[in-house]
mmCIF file of C-alpha atoms and ligand atoms in Angstrom:
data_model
loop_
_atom_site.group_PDB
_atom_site.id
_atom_site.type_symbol
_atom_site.label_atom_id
_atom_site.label_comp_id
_atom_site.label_asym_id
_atom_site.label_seq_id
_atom_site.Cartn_x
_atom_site.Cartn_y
_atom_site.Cartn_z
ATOM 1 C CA UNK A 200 -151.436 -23.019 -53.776
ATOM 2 C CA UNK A 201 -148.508 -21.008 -54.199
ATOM 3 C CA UNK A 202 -144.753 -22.209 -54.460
ATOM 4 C CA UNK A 203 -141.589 -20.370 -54.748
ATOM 5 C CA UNK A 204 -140.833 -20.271 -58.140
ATOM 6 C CA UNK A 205 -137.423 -22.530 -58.050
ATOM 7 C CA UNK A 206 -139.874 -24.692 -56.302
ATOM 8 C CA UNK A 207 -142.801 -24.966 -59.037
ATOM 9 C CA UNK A 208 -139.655 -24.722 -61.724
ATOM 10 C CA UNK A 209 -138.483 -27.976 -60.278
ATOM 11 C CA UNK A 210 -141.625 -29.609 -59.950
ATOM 12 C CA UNK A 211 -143.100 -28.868 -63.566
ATOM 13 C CA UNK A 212 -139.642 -30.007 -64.961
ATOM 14 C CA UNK A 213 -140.470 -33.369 -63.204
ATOM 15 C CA UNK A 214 -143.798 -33.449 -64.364
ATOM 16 C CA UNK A 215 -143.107 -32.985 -67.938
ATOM 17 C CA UNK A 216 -140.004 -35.236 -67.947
ATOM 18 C CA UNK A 217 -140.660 -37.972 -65.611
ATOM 19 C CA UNK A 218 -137.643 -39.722 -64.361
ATOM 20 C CA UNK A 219 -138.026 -43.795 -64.686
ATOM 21 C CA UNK A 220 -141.389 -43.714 -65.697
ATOM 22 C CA UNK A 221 -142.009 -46.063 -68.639
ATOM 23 C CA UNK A 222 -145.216 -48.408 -69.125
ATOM 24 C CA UNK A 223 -145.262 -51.430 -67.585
ATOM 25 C CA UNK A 224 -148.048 -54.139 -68.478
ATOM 26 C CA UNK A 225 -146.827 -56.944 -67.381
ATOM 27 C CA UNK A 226 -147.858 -55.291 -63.775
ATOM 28 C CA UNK A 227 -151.295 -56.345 -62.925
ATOM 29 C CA UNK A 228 -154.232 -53.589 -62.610
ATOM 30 C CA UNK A 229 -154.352 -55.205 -59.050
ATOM 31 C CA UNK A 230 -151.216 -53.582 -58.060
ATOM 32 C CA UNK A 231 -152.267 -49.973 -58.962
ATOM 33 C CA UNK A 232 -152.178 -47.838 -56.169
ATOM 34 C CA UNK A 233 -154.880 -44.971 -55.631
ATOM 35 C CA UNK A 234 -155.389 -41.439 -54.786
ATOM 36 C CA UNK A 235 -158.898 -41.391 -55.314
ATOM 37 C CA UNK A 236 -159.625 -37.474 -53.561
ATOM 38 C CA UNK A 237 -157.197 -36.436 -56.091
ATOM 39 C CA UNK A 238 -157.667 -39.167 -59.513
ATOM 40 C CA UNK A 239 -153.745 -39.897 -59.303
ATOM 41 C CA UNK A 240 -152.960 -43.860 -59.873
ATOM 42 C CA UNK A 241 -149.462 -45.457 -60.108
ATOM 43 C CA UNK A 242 -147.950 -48.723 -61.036
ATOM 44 C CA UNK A 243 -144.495 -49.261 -59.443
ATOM 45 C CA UNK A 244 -141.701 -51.970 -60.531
ATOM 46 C CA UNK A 245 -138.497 -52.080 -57.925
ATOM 47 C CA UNK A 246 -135.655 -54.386 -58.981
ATOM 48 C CA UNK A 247 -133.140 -55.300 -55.992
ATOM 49 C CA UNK A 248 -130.302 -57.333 -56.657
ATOM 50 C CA UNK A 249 -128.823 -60.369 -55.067
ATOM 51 C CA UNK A 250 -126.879 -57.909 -52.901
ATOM 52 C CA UNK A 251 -130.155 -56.353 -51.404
ATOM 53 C CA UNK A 252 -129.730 -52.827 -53.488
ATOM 54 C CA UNK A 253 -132.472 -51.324 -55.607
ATOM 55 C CA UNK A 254 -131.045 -51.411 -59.483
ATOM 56 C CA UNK A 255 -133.840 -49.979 -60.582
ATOM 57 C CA UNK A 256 -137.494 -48.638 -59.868
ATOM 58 C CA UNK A 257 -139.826 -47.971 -62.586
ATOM 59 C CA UNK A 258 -143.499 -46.282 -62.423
ATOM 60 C CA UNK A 259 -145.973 -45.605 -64.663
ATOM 61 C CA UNK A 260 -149.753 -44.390 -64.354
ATOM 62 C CA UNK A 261 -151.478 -40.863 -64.436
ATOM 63 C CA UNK A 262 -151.249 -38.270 -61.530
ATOM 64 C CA UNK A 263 -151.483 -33.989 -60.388
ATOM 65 C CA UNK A 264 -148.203 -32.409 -60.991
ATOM 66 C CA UNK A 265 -147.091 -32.913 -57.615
ATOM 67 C CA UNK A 266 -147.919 -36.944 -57.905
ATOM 68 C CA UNK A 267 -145.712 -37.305 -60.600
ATOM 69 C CA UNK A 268 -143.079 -35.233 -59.919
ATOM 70 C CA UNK A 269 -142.533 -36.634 -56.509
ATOM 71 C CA UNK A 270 -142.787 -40.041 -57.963
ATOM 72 C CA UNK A 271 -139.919 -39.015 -60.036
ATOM 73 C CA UNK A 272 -137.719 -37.803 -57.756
ATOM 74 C CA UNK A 273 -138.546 -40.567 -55.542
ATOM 75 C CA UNK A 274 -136.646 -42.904 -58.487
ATOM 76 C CA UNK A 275 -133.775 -40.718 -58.668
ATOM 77 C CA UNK A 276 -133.042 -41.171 -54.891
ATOM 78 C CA UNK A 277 -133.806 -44.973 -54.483
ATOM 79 C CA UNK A 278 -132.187 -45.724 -57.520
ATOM 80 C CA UNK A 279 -128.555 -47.009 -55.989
ATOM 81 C CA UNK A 280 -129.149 -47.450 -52.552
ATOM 82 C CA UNK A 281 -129.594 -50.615 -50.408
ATOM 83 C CA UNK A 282 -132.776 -51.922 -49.481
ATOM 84 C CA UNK A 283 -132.416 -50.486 -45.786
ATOM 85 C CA UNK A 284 -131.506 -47.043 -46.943
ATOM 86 C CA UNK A 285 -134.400 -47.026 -49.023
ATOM 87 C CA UNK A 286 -136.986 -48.184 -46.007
ATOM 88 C CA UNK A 287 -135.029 -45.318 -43.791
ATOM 89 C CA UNK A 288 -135.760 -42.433 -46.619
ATOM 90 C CA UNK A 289 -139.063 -43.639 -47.362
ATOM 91 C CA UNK A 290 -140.351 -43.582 -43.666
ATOM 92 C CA UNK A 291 -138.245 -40.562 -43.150
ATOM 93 C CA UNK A 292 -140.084 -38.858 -46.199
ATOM 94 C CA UNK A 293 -143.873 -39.974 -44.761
ATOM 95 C CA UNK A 294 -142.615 -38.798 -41.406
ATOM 96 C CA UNK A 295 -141.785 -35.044 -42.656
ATOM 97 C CA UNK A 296 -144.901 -35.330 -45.022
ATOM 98 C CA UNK A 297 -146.843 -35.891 -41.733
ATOM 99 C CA UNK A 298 -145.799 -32.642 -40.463
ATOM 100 C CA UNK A 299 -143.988 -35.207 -37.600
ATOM 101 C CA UNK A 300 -140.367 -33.990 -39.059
ATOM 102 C CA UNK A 301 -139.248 -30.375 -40.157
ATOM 103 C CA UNK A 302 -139.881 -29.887 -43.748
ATOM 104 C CA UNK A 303 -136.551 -28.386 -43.722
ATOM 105 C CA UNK A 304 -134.819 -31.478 -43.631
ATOM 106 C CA UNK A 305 -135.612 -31.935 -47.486
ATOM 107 C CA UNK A 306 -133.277 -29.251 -48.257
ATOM 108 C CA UNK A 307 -130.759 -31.628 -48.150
ATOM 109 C CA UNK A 308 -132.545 -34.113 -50.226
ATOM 110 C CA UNK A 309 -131.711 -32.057 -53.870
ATOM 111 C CA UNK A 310 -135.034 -32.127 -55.885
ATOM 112 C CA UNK A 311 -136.973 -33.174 -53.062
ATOM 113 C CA UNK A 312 -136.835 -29.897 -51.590
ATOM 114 C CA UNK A 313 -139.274 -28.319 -53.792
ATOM 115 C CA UNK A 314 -142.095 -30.566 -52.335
ATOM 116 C CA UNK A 315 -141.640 -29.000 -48.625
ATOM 117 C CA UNK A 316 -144.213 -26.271 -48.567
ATOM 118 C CA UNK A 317 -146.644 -29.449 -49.715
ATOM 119 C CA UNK A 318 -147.228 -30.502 -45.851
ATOM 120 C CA UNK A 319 -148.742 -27.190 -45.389
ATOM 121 C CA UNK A 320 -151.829 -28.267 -47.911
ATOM 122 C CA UNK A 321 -152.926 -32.001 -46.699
ATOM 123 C CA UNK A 322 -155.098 -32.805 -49.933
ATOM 124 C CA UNK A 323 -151.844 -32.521 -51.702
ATOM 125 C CA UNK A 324 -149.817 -34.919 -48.858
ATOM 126 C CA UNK A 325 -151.660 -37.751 -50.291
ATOM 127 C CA UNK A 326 -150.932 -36.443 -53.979
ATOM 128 C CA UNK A 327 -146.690 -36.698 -52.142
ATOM 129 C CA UNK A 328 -147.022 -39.784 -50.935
ATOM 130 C CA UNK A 329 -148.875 -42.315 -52.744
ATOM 131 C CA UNK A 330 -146.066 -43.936 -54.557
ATOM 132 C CA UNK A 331 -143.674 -43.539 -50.884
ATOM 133 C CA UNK A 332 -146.257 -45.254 -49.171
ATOM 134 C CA UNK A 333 -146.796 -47.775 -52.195
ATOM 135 C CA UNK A 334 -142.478 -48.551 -52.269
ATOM 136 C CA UNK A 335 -142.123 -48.525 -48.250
ATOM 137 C CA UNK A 336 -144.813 -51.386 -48.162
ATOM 138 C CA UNK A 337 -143.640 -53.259 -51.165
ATOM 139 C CA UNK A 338 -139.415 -53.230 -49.524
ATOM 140 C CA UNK A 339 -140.758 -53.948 -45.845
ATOM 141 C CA UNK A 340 -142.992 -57.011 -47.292
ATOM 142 C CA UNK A 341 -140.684 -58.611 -50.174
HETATM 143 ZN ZN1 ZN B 117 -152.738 -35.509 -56.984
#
């Protein structure tokens, strides 16, 4: 697979320096979520205040470059926003990672864009989205 460079600069930088990701055992083993054609597993924590915004999301776990990296950035943009926004970007992001949306519309998303060319290879779409899919279920549910 072949990425710009910016693109691959941007992901390996997230990859070696996760964002928000910090060990959390006090989350069950049962709430691990699974990429098993790829090996990558993550543990999320989201913390939403009284207001309904997300003060913090946490993840921990082992994943491909691409797993963690877009786990990262996914951090850095829920991080702040209310608990609406965040449904919106999430099923926004699973829509364009679905090839349903242009990729293009990550280039307004900072970070994010580097993962664009990813809907062209679908093995790695579920490396993209298993923490997306994980945090859209766990805000439409709670
Ligand atoms: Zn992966």
């Amino acid at each position: 697979m072949e990425f710009d460079d910016l693109y691959q600069e941007i992901i390996l930088d997230h990859y070696r320096s996760p964002r928000n990701k910090r060990p959390l055992p006090h989350i069950p083993d049962e709430q691990v979520h699974e990429n098993p054609a790829c090996g990558d597993n993550v543990k999320l924590e989201i913390k939403i205040n009284a207001d309904n915004f997300i003060t913090d999301i946490s993840f921990d776990g082992s994943g491909c470059a691409i797993n963690t990296a877009s786990t990262s950035m996914m951090t850095e943009l829920l991080i702040g926003k209310s608990r609406s926004e965040a449904l919106e970007l999430t099923g926004q992001f699973l829509t364009i990672l679905r090839g349903e949306m242009s990729p293009e519309l990550l280039d307004a998303w900072g970070d994010l864009t580097s993962l664009k060319h990813v809907v062209s290879f679908p093995v790695r779409v579920k490396c993209a989205t298993l923490a997306w899919n994980a945090v859209h279920q766990l805000l439409s549910q709670n």
